[in-house]
Amino acid sequence: MALQRGVNSLRFNQDQSCFCCAMETGVRIFNIEPLMEKGHLDLDQVGSVGHVEMLHRCNLLALVGGGSNPKFSDISVLIWDDSREGKDKLVLEFTFTKPVLSVRLRSDKIVIVLKNRIYVYSFPDNPTKLFEFDTRDNPKGLCDLCPSLEKQLLVFPGHKCGSLQLVDLCNAKPGSSSAPFTINAHQSELGCLTVNQQGTLVASASRKGTLIRLFDTQTKEQLVELRRGTDPATLYCISFSHDSSFLCSSSDKGTVHIFALKDTKLNRRSALARVGKVGPMIGQYVDSQWSLASFTVPAESACICAFGKNTSKNVNSVIAVCVDGTFHKYVFTPEGNCNREAFDVYLDICDDDIF
């Protein structure tokens, strides 16, 4: 993500009610509705930080050093417990031989992603290594972990180009590299992936970034193909709404797209689909569904997107948080009307209360 205003990376927490910023000046954590700062860790406490991951709204944070003035190495994950008295709030450390590219947490496990390997440990009491998975080159640290208590689904790039590996951590035997299920999702390398809250759906895009494909995690079948656009783009984020009725995505084109999943008739179809017979080249555009609504954010600024709380039955909202420090909230209707409801510069908001 671009180094504008010193933000190295951004992440939502598991229920998308907060987001955290790994910064050149430490860490800042914000509540989303209403937008306010919930806490921060200063440069002298943690140095510059490359990645930060929250666990719901609790006192534990996973930190990976990065940026221009790190206090901690980028090959280690440090667990910070903000509820501890005194200055020493670092309670756990996981160290590897290669840089840590991403971290995922759930209430009972921590997942740590390196370029070619993924480690799963029990967490937070007496961490024990449960699993180790080899992956193909995964320079973006792609991985997602279902937060649901019922389903412990882990998804990451498979060995085959464009494939997804699905592992049920509940049923797999610890210590084994049990054969995960594979979905051949794309022909080119994966660029983005996400799992819904319930662990029943996985969405992915390739590095081309033109299509988002949706799969059932149980049957492994493709359910729908969504078209972001025709020009290649780098996808930063794909998010499901809380009940999986909708999906949103953000990319380096500066457009946040919103798709309907429950009632796919709401999505736009290509005008050519209504024309009748078309040649094989155009056929692929005809079959896929285009977003029902979209809005723009600064194109030169990477951003993450998620759904806000539902205000009423027919009005849904999408939040976009950009590395340039801006916060955007848009409301949309099933008919595809989309209007800005809020704009803020979150980095200029003062600390509201103690984390």
mmCIF file of C-alpha atoms in Angstrom:
data_model
loop_
_atom_site.group_PDB
_atom_site.id
_atom_site.type_symbol
_atom_site.label_atom_id
_atom_site.label_comp_id
_atom_site.label_asym_id
_atom_site.label_seq_id
_atom_site.Cartn_x
_atom_site.Cartn_y
_atom_site.Cartn_z
ATOM 1 C CA MET A 1 0.000 0.000 0.000
ATOM 2 C CA ALA A 2 1.236 3.469 -0.862
ATOM 3 C CA LEU A 3 3.163 5.377 1.767
ATOM 4 C CA GLN A 4 0.918 8.397 1.984
ATOM 5 C CA ARG A 5 0.541 10.015 5.383
ATOM 6 C CA GLY A 6 2.657 7.216 6.800
ATOM 7 C CA VAL A 7 0.068 4.403 6.578
ATOM 8 C CA ASN A 8 1.825 1.107 5.756
ATOM 9 C CA SER A 9 -1.256 -1.129 5.806
ATOM 10 C CA LEU A 10 -4.911 -1.214 6.867
ATOM 11 C CA ARG A 11 -7.085 -4.035 8.213
ATOM 12 C CA PHE A 12 -10.640 -4.385 9.474
ATOM 13 C CA ASN A 13 -11.315 -6.495 12.541
ATOM 14 C CA GLN A 14 -13.329 -9.718 12.187
ATOM 15 C CA ASP A 15 -16.822 -8.155 12.300
ATOM 16 C CA GLN A 16 -15.750 -4.991 10.448
ATOM 17 C CA SER A 17 -16.751 -2.707 13.321
ATOM 18 C CA CYS A 18 -13.187 -1.326 13.673
ATOM 19 C CA PHE A 19 -10.106 -0.868 11.538
ATOM 20 C CA CYS A 20 -6.442 -0.670 12.451
ATOM 21 C CA CYS A 21 -3.597 1.206 10.762
ATOM 22 C CA ALA A 22 -0.001 -0.010 10.758
ATOM 23 C CA MET A 23 1.943 3.250 10.498
ATOM 24 C CA GLU A 24 5.355 4.849 10.338
ATOM 25 C CA THR A 25 4.423 6.327 13.734
ATOM 26 C CA GLY A 26 3.104 3.123 15.352
ATOM 27 C CA VAL A 27 -0.474 1.836 15.395
ATOM 28 C CA ARG A 28 -3.869 3.573 15.413
ATOM 29 C CA ILE A 29 -7.226 1.886 15.937
ATOM 30 C CA PHE A 30 -10.567 3.376 14.946
ATOM 31 C CA ASN A 31 -14.181 2.527 15.626
ATOM 32 C CA ILE A 32 -16.259 2.793 12.430
ATOM 33 C CA GLU A 33 -19.816 3.688 13.500
ATOM 34 C CA PRO A 34 -19.450 6.281 14.888
ATOM 35 C CA LEU A 35 -15.985 7.047 13.495
ATOM 36 C CA MET A 36 -13.586 7.720 16.376
ATOM 37 C CA GLU A 37 -10.142 6.726 17.521
ATOM 38 C CA LYS A 38 -10.185 3.901 20.049
ATOM 39 C CA GLY A 39 -6.486 3.893 20.839
ATOM 40 C CA HIS A 40 -2.941 4.104 19.579
ATOM 41 C CA LEU A 41 0.537 2.736 20.186
ATOM 42 C CA ASP A 42 3.311 5.269 19.773
ATOM 43 C CA LEU A 43 6.626 5.084 17.936
ATOM 44 C CA ASP A 44 8.592 4.728 21.199
ATOM 45 C CA GLN A 45 6.375 1.788 22.227
ATOM 46 C CA VAL A 46 6.342 -0.253 19.013
ATOM 47 C CA GLY A 47 8.417 1.570 16.364
ATOM 48 C CA SER A 48 7.141 1.749 12.788
ATOM 49 C CA VAL A 49 4.803 -1.157 12.021
ATOM 50 C CA GLY A 50 4.278 -3.074 8.762
ATOM 51 C CA HIS A 51 1.192 -5.118 9.703
ATOM 52 C CA VAL A 52 -1.288 -5.119 12.553
ATOM 53 C CA GLU A 53 -4.195 -7.495 13.167
ATOM 54 C CA MET A 54 -6.966 -7.112 15.728
ATOM 55 C CA LEU A 55 -8.920 -9.853 17.498
ATOM 56 C CA HIS A 56 -12.525 -8.638 17.502
ATOM 57 C CA ARG A 57 -12.529 -5.703 19.976
ATOM 58 C CA CYS A 58 -10.357 -7.305 22.636
ATOM 59 C CA ASN A 59 -7.080 -6.161 24.177
ATOM 60 C CA LEU A 60 -4.816 -8.345 21.990
ATOM 61 C CA LEU A 61 -3.063 -7.105 18.848
ATOM 62 C CA ALA A 62 -0.669 -8.954 16.531
ATOM 63 C CA LEU A 63 2.168 -6.704 15.286
ATOM 64 C CA VAL A 64 4.832 -7.168 12.605
ATOM 65 C CA GLY A 65 7.642 -4.622 12.334
ATOM 66 C CA GLY A 66 8.081 -2.718 9.074
ATOM 67 C CA GLY A 67 8.442 0.738 7.605
ATOM 68 C CA SER A 68 11.444 3.003 7.977
ATOM 69 C CA ASN A 69 11.994 2.923 11.752
ATOM 70 C CA PRO A 70 11.058 -0.540 13.039
ATOM 71 C CA LYS A 71 11.601 -1.585 16.628
ATOM 72 C CA PHE A 72 10.706 -5.201 15.826
ATOM 73 C CA SER A 73 11.878 -7.479 13.033
ATOM 74 C CA ASP A 74 9.709 -8.299 10.017
ATOM 75 C CA ILE A 75 10.378 -12.020 10.629
ATOM 76 C CA SER A 76 8.523 -11.928 13.963
ATOM 77 C CA VAL A 77 4.905 -11.615 15.073
ATOM 78 C CA LEU A 78 4.510 -9.954 18.464
ATOM 79 C CA ILE A 79 1.338 -10.174 20.539
ATOM 80 C CA TRP A 80 0.614 -6.958 22.429
ATOM 81 C CA ASP A 81 -1.750 -7.147 25.405
ATOM 82 C CA ASP A 82 -2.999 -3.653 26.114
ATOM 83 C CA SER A 83 -4.722 -4.686 29.349
ATOM 84 C CA ARG A 84 -1.424 -5.507 31.078
ATOM 85 C CA GLU A 85 -0.210 -3.099 33.714
ATOM 86 C CA GLY A 86 3.133 -1.367 33.277
ATOM 87 C CA LYS A 87 5.220 -0.891 30.177
ATOM 88 C CA ASP A 88 5.888 -4.499 29.186
ATOM 89 C CA LYS A 89 2.804 -5.404 27.216
ATOM 90 C CA LEU A 90 4.446 -7.833 24.786
ATOM 91 C CA VAL A 91 3.212 -11.246 25.861
ATOM 92 C CA LEU A 92 4.099 -13.576 22.979
ATOM 93 C CA GLU A 93 6.552 -13.737 20.109
ATOM 94 C CA PHE A 94 6.620 -16.008 17.049
ATOM 95 C CA THR A 95 9.860 -15.832 15.050
ATOM 96 C CA PHE A 96 10.629 -17.316 11.643
ATOM 97 C CA THR A 97 13.486 -17.323 9.136
ATOM 98 C CA LYS A 98 11.651 -15.291 6.475
ATOM 99 C CA PRO A 99 9.486 -12.138 6.546
ATOM 100 C CA VAL A 100 5.921 -12.420 7.827
ATOM 101 C CA LEU A 101 3.533 -11.205 5.103
ATOM 102 C CA SER A 102 0.222 -11.408 6.970
ATOM 103 C CA VAL A 103 -1.413 -12.596 10.190
ATOM 104 C CA ARG A 104 -4.977 -13.802 10.836
ATOM 105 C CA LEU A 105 -6.525 -14.279 14.262
ATOM 106 C CA ARG A 106 -9.561 -16.030 15.677
ATOM 107 C CA SER A 107 -10.406 -16.543 19.339
ATOM 108 C CA ASP A 108 -8.547 -19.881 19.512
ATOM 109 C CA LYS A 109 -5.930 -19.729 16.745
ATOM 110 C CA ILE A 110 -3.305 -17.565 15.074
ATOM 111 C CA VAL A 111 -2.338 -18.031 11.407
ATOM 112 C CA ILE A 112 0.974 -16.642 10.189
ATOM 113 C CA VAL A 113 1.705 -16.364 6.464
ATOM 114 C CA LEU A 114 5.180 -16.386 4.880
ATOM 115 C CA LYS A 115 5.939 -16.356 1.166
ATOM 116 C CA ASN A 116 5.797 -20.156 0.749
ATOM 117 C CA ARG A 117 4.444 -21.420 4.058
ATOM 118 C CA ILE A 118 1.552 -20.963 6.445
ATOM 119 C CA TYR A 119 1.733 -21.795 10.164
ATOM 120 C CA VAL A 120 -1.247 -22.350 12.460
ATOM 121 C CA TYR A 121 -0.851 -22.198 16.252
ATOM 122 C CA SER A 122 -3.248 -22.574 19.165
ATOM 123 C CA PHE A 123 -3.809 -19.174 20.753
ATOM 124 C CA PRO A 124 -3.465 -17.286 23.069
ATOM 125 C CA ASP A 125 -2.687 -19.650 26.000
ATOM 126 C CA ASN A 126 0.478 -21.751 25.631
ATOM 127 C CA PRO A 127 0.652 -21.545 21.816
ATOM 128 C CA THR A 128 1.385 -24.873 20.147
ATOM 129 C CA LYS A 129 2.055 -25.372 16.462
ATOM 130 C CA LEU A 130 -0.935 -27.261 15.046
ATOM 131 C CA PHE A 131 -0.360 -27.135 11.289
ATOM 132 C CA GLU A 132 2.156 -26.148 8.665
ATOM 133 C CA PHE A 133 1.143 -25.807 5.008
ATOM 134 C CA ASP A 134 3.413 -25.289 2.012
ATOM 135 C CA THR A 135 2.058 -22.941 -0.662
ATOM 136 C CA ARG A 136 3.179 -21.739 -4.061
ATOM 137 C CA ASP A 137 4.779 -18.260 -4.065
ATOM 138 C CA ASN A 138 2.382 -16.018 -2.136
ATOM 139 C CA PRO A 139 4.108 -12.605 -2.119
ATOM 140 C CA LYS A 140 0.973 -10.772 -0.950
ATOM 141 C CA GLY A 141 0.454 -13.129 1.978
ATOM 142 C CA LEU A 142 -3.050 -14.021 0.758
ATOM 143 C CA CYS A 143 -5.027 -15.973 3.337
ATOM 144 C CA ASP A 144 -8.355 -15.781 5.145
ATOM 145 C CA LEU A 145 -9.693 -17.371 8.299
ATOM 146 C CA CYS A 146 -13.370 -17.755 9.126
ATOM 147 C CA PRO A 147 -14.162 -16.109 12.512
ATOM 148 C CA SER A 148 -17.279 -18.251 13.138
ATOM 149 C CA LEU A 149 -17.309 -20.495 16.211
ATOM 150 C CA GLU A 150 -19.055 -23.203 14.168
ATOM 151 C CA LYS A 151 -16.629 -23.310 11.276
ATOM 152 C CA GLN A 152 -12.827 -23.124 11.415
ATOM 153 C CA LEU A 153 -12.172 -22.657 7.728
ATOM 154 C CA LEU A 154 -8.777 -21.523 6.448
ATOM 155 C CA VAL A 155 -8.359 -20.521 2.780
ATOM 156 C CA PHE A 156 -5.068 -19.798 0.998
ATOM 157 C CA PRO A 157 -3.453 -20.200 -2.468
ATOM 158 C CA GLY A 158 -3.016 -23.816 -3.572
ATOM 159 C CA HIS A 159 0.008 -25.368 -5.291
ATOM 160 C CA LYS A 160 -1.523 -25.012 -8.728
ATOM 161 C CA CYS A 161 -1.633 -21.579 -10.341
ATOM 162 C CA GLY A 162 -4.949 -19.865 -9.587
ATOM 163 C CA SER A 163 -6.151 -22.536 -7.167
ATOM 164 C CA LEU A 164 -7.591 -22.134 -3.647
ATOM 165 C CA GLN A 165 -6.851 -24.504 -0.769
ATOM 166 C CA LEU A 166 -9.597 -24.959 1.833
ATOM 167 C CA VAL A 167 -8.770 -26.530 5.183
ATOM 168 C CA ASP A 168 -11.232 -27.253 7.970
ATOM 169 C CA LEU A 169 -8.978 -26.790 11.002
ATOM 170 C CA CYS A 170 -11.594 -28.491 13.155
ATOM 171 C CA ASN A 171 -11.460 -31.812 11.331
ATOM 172 C CA ALA A 172 -7.843 -31.829 10.221
ATOM 173 C CA LYS A 173 -5.445 -33.697 12.512
ATOM 174 C CA PRO A 174 -2.925 -31.425 14.297
ATOM 175 C CA GLY A 175 0.655 -32.010 13.225
ATOM 176 C CA SER A 176 -0.496 -33.344 9.859
ATOM 177 C CA SER A 177 -0.408 -31.615 6.544
ATOM 178 C CA SER A 178 -3.759 -33.214 5.795
ATOM 179 C CA ALA A 179 -4.811 -32.966 2.181
ATOM 180 C CA PRO A 180 -6.904 -29.802 1.888
ATOM 181 C CA PHE A 181 -9.685 -29.417 -0.646
ATOM 182 C CA THR A 182 -8.666 -27.556 -3.784
ATOM 183 C CA ILE A 183 -10.794 -25.307 -5.966
ATOM 184 C CA ASN A 184 -9.401 -24.411 -9.385
ATOM 185 C CA ALA A 185 -10.677 -20.858 -9.263
ATOM 186 C CA HIS A 186 -8.648 -18.982 -11.913
ATOM 187 C CA GLN A 187 -6.255 -19.576 -14.780
ATOM 188 C CA SER A 188 -3.775 -16.913 -13.651
ATOM 189 C CA GLU A 189 -2.263 -16.242 -10.207
ATOM 190 C CA LEU A 190 -4.563 -15.303 -7.339
ATOM 191 C CA GLY A 191 -4.760 -11.604 -6.509
ATOM 192 C CA CYS A 192 -7.334 -11.474 -3.718
ATOM 193 C CA LEU A 193 -9.472 -13.850 -1.649
ATOM 194 C CA THR A 194 -11.974 -13.694 1.206
ATOM 195 C CA VAL A 195 -14.323 -15.920 3.207
ATOM 196 C CA ASN A 196 -17.750 -14.869 4.486
ATOM 197 C CA GLN A 197 -18.531 -14.644 8.226
ATOM 198 C CA GLN A 198 -20.246 -18.033 8.266
ATOM 199 C CA GLY A 199 -17.492 -19.843 6.342
ATOM 200 C CA THR A 200 -19.954 -21.057 3.679
ATOM 201 C CA LEU A 201 -18.686 -18.932 0.765
ATOM 202 C CA VAL A 202 -15.294 -17.957 -0.620
ATOM 203 C CA ALA A 203 -14.727 -15.209 -3.204
ATOM 204 C CA SER A 204 -11.538 -14.751 -5.193
ATOM 205 C CA ALA A 205 -10.015 -12.762 -8.030
ATOM 206 C CA SER A 206 -6.885 -13.331 -10.075
ATOM 207 C CA ARG A 207 -4.104 -10.775 -10.519
ATOM 208 C CA LYS A 208 -5.854 -9.679 -13.704
ATOM 209 C CA GLY A 209 -8.606 -8.445 -11.413
ATOM 210 C CA THR A 210 -11.389 -8.397 -14.007
ATOM 211 C CA LEU A 211 -13.539 -11.186 -12.528
ATOM 212 C CA ILE A 212 -14.570 -12.171 -9.010
ATOM 213 C CA ARG A 213 -15.696 -15.778 -8.652
ATOM 214 C CA LEU A 214 -17.846 -17.086 -5.818
ATOM 215 C CA PHE A 215 -17.661 -20.695 -4.564
ATOM 216 C CA ASP A 216 -19.584 -22.816 -2.095
ATOM 217 C CA THR A 217 -17.049 -24.043 0.498
ATOM 218 C CA GLN A 218 -19.000 -27.267 1.066
ATOM 219 C CA THR A 219 -19.626 -28.454 -2.502
ATOM 220 C CA LYS A 220 -16.657 -26.501 -4.016
ATOM 221 C CA GLU A 221 -18.957 -25.445 -6.864
ATOM 222 C CA GLN A 222 -18.800 -22.042 -8.543
ATOM 223 C CA LEU A 223 -21.988 -20.167 -7.741
ATOM 224 C CA VAL A 224 -21.587 -16.949 -9.695
ATOM 225 C CA GLU A 225 -19.077 -14.928 -11.710
ATOM 226 C CA LEU A 226 -19.001 -11.186 -11.129
ATOM 227 C CA ARG A 227 -17.322 -8.764 -13.503
ATOM 228 C CA ARG A 228 -15.473 -5.840 -11.985
ATOM 229 C CA GLY A 229 -14.501 -4.466 -15.394
ATOM 230 C CA THR A 230 -12.745 -5.267 -18.643
ATOM 231 C CA ASP A 231 -9.388 -3.584 -17.945
ATOM 232 C CA PRO A 232 -6.921 -5.403 -15.689
ATOM 233 C CA ALA A 233 -6.734 -4.000 -12.156
ATOM 234 C CA THR A 234 -5.105 -4.822 -8.837
ATOM 235 C CA LEU A 235 -7.779 -5.727 -6.311
ATOM 236 C CA TYR A 236 -7.039 -4.539 -2.791
ATOM 237 C CA CYS A 237 -10.024 -5.971 -1.012
ATOM 238 C CA ILE A 238 -13.136 -8.138 -1.393
ATOM 239 C CA SER A 239 -15.724 -8.154 1.433
ATOM 240 C CA PHE A 240 -19.017 -9.912 2.086
ATOM 241 C CA SER A 241 -21.891 -8.182 3.854
ATOM 242 C CA HIS A 242 -22.708 -9.659 7.275
ATOM 243 C CA ASP A 243 -25.513 -11.844 5.925
ATOM 244 C CA SER A 244 -23.721 -12.477 2.577
ATOM 245 C CA SER A 245 -26.484 -10.739 0.587
ATOM 246 C CA PHE A 246 -23.929 -8.423 -1.024
ATOM 247 C CA LEU A 247 -20.233 -8.266 -1.856
ATOM 248 C CA CYS A 248 -17.979 -5.241 -2.425
ATOM 249 C CA SER A 249 -14.510 -4.854 -3.918
ATOM 250 C CA SER A 250 -11.891 -2.122 -4.229
ATOM 251 C CA SER A 251 -9.045 -1.805 -6.727
ATOM 252 C CA ASP A 252 -6.326 0.524 -7.990
ATOM 253 C CA LYS A 253 -8.861 1.959 -10.439
ATOM 254 C CA GLY A 254 -10.314 3.909 -7.502
ATOM 255 C CA THR A 255 -13.774 2.369 -7.879
ATOM 256 C CA VAL A 256 -15.572 0.428 -5.164
ATOM 257 C CA HIS A 257 -18.047 -2.011 -6.773
ATOM 258 C CA ILE A 258 -21.085 -3.472 -5.024
ATOM 259 C CA PHE A 259 -22.652 -6.758 -6.202
ATOM 260 C CA ALA A 260 -25.817 -8.568 -5.124
ATOM 261 C CA LEU A 261 -25.330 -12.212 -4.125
ATOM 262 C CA LYS A 262 -28.678 -13.208 -2.644
ATOM 263 C CA ASP A 263 -30.772 -11.735 -5.440
ATOM 264 C CA THR A 264 -28.391 -11.743 -8.403
ATOM 265 C CA LYS A 265 -31.130 -10.332 -10.655
ATOM 266 C CA LEU A 266 -30.258 -6.967 -9.106
ATOM 267 C CA ASN A 267 -26.836 -7.024 -10.793
ATOM 268 C CA ARG A 268 -26.483 -5.364 -14.169
ATOM 269 C CA ARG A 269 -26.036 -7.517 -17.253
ATOM 270 C CA SER A 270 -24.129 -6.633 -20.374
ATOM 271 C CA ALA A 271 -26.231 -4.855 -22.979
ATOM 272 C CA LEU A 272 -25.053 -7.543 -25.397
ATOM 273 C CA ALA A 273 -26.833 -10.200 -23.331
ATOM 274 C CA ARG A 274 -30.109 -8.748 -24.553
ATOM 275 C CA VAL A 275 -29.041 -8.778 -28.199
ATOM 276 C CA GLY A 276 -29.164 -12.531 -28.618
ATOM 277 C CA LYS A 277 -26.464 -14.491 -30.426
ATOM 278 C CA VAL A 278 -22.947 -13.107 -30.245
ATOM 279 C CA GLY A 279 -19.530 -14.433 -31.192
ATOM 280 C CA PRO A 280 -17.469 -16.602 -28.820
ATOM 281 C CA MET A 281 -15.164 -13.729 -27.847
ATOM 282 C CA ILE A 282 -17.992 -11.590 -26.574
ATOM 283 C CA GLY A 283 -19.728 -14.518 -24.919
ATOM 284 C CA GLN A 284 -17.654 -14.257 -21.747
ATOM 285 C CA TYR A 285 -18.774 -10.664 -21.187
ATOM 286 C CA VAL A 286 -22.401 -11.589 -21.744
ATOM 287 C CA ASP A 287 -22.492 -14.369 -19.159
ATOM 288 C CA SER A 288 -21.031 -12.466 -16.239
ATOM 289 C CA GLN A 289 -22.820 -10.014 -14.000
ATOM 290 C CA TRP A 290 -21.746 -6.415 -13.488
ATOM 291 C CA SER A 291 -22.027 -4.450 -10.236
ATOM 292 C CA LEU A 292 -25.420 -3.095 -9.211
ATOM 293 C CA ALA A 293 -23.772 0.072 -7.787
ATOM 294 C CA SER A 294 -20.350 1.691 -7.509
ATOM 295 C CA PHE A 295 -18.610 4.786 -6.170
ATOM 296 C CA THR A 296 -15.159 6.289 -6.528
ATOM 297 C CA VAL A 297 -12.366 7.062 -4.065
ATOM 298 C CA PRO A 298 -8.947 8.624 -4.833
ATOM 299 C CA ALA A 299 -7.512 6.265 -7.491
ATOM 300 C CA GLU A 300 -3.905 6.763 -6.475
ATOM 301 C CA SER A 301 -4.658 5.641 -2.919
ATOM 302 C CA ALA A 302 -5.046 1.980 -1.897
ATOM 303 C CA CYS A 303 -8.189 1.272 0.102
ATOM 304 C CA ILE A 304 -10.057 -1.445 1.955
ATOM 305 C CA CYS A 305 -13.852 -1.727 1.884
ATOM 306 C CA ALA A 306 -16.567 -3.327 4.019
ATOM 307 C CA PHE A 307 -20.268 -3.111 4.723
ATOM 308 C CA GLY A 308 -21.628 -0.867 7.457
ATOM 309 C CA LYS A 309 -24.448 -1.638 9.823
ATOM 310 C CA ASN A 310 -27.860 -1.761 8.163
ATOM 311 C CA THR A 311 -29.794 1.394 8.930
ATOM 312 C CA SER A 312 -33.054 0.195 7.420
ATOM 313 C CA LYS A 313 -34.419 -2.718 5.430
ATOM 314 C CA ASN A 314 -33.817 -1.247 1.997
ATOM 315 C CA VAL A 315 -30.739 0.860 2.650
ATOM 316 C CA ASN A 316 -27.292 -0.690 3.010
ATOM 317 C CA SER A 317 -23.961 1.062 3.419
ATOM 318 C CA VAL A 318 -20.373 0.475 2.332
ATOM 319 C CA ILE A 319 -17.319 1.903 4.074
ATOM 320 C CA ALA A 320 -14.033 2.599 2.241
ATOM 321 C CA VAL A 321 -10.892 3.404 4.230
ATOM 322 C CA CYS A 322 -7.926 4.724 2.204
ATOM 323 C CA VAL A 323 -4.213 4.909 3.000
ATOM 324 C CA ASP A 324 -4.306 8.654 2.255
ATOM 325 C CA GLY A 325 -6.211 9.055 5.537
ATOM 326 C CA THR A 326 -9.679 9.451 4.055
ATOM 327 C CA PHE A 327 -12.853 7.649 5.174
ATOM 328 C CA HIS A 328 -15.855 7.284 2.851
ATOM 329 C CA LYS A 329 -19.334 5.971 3.618
ATOM 330 C CA TYR A 330 -21.882 5.414 0.853
ATOM 331 C CA VAL A 331 -25.444 4.154 1.140
ATOM 332 C CA PHE A 332 -27.002 2.137 -1.670
ATOM 333 C CA THR A 333 -30.419 0.715 -2.455
ATOM 334 C CA PRO A 334 -31.223 -2.605 -4.169
ATOM 335 C CA GLU A 335 -32.163 -0.551 -7.261
ATOM 336 C CA GLY A 336 -28.541 0.576 -7.523
ATOM 337 C CA ASN A 337 -28.843 4.168 -6.264
ATOM 338 C CA CYS A 338 -25.648 5.060 -4.425
ATOM 339 C CA ASN A 339 -25.029 8.274 -2.445
ATOM 340 C CA ARG A 340 -22.292 9.539 -0.184
ATOM 341 C CA GLU A 341 -23.394 9.736 3.437
ATOM 342 C CA ALA A 342 -20.110 10.599 5.150
ATOM 343 C CA PHE A 343 -16.583 11.742 4.383
ATOM 344 C CA ASP A 344 -13.850 12.239 6.959
ATOM 345 C CA VAL A 345 -10.095 12.359 7.351
ATOM 346 C CA TYR A 346 -9.651 9.690 10.017
ATOM 347 C CA LEU A 347 -5.968 10.487 10.625
ATOM 348 C CA ASP A 348 -6.978 13.977 11.800
ATOM 349 C CA ILE A 349 -9.382 12.615 14.431
ATOM 350 C CA CYS A 350 -8.129 12.945 17.999
ATOM 351 C CA ASP A 351 -8.024 10.142 20.530
ATOM 352 C CA ASP A 352 -11.490 9.713 22.008
ATOM 353 C CA ASP A 353 -10.986 7.176 24.764
ATOM 354 C CA ILE A 354 -8.466 4.647 25.959
ATOM 355 C CA PHE A 355 -8.083 1.441 23.942
#
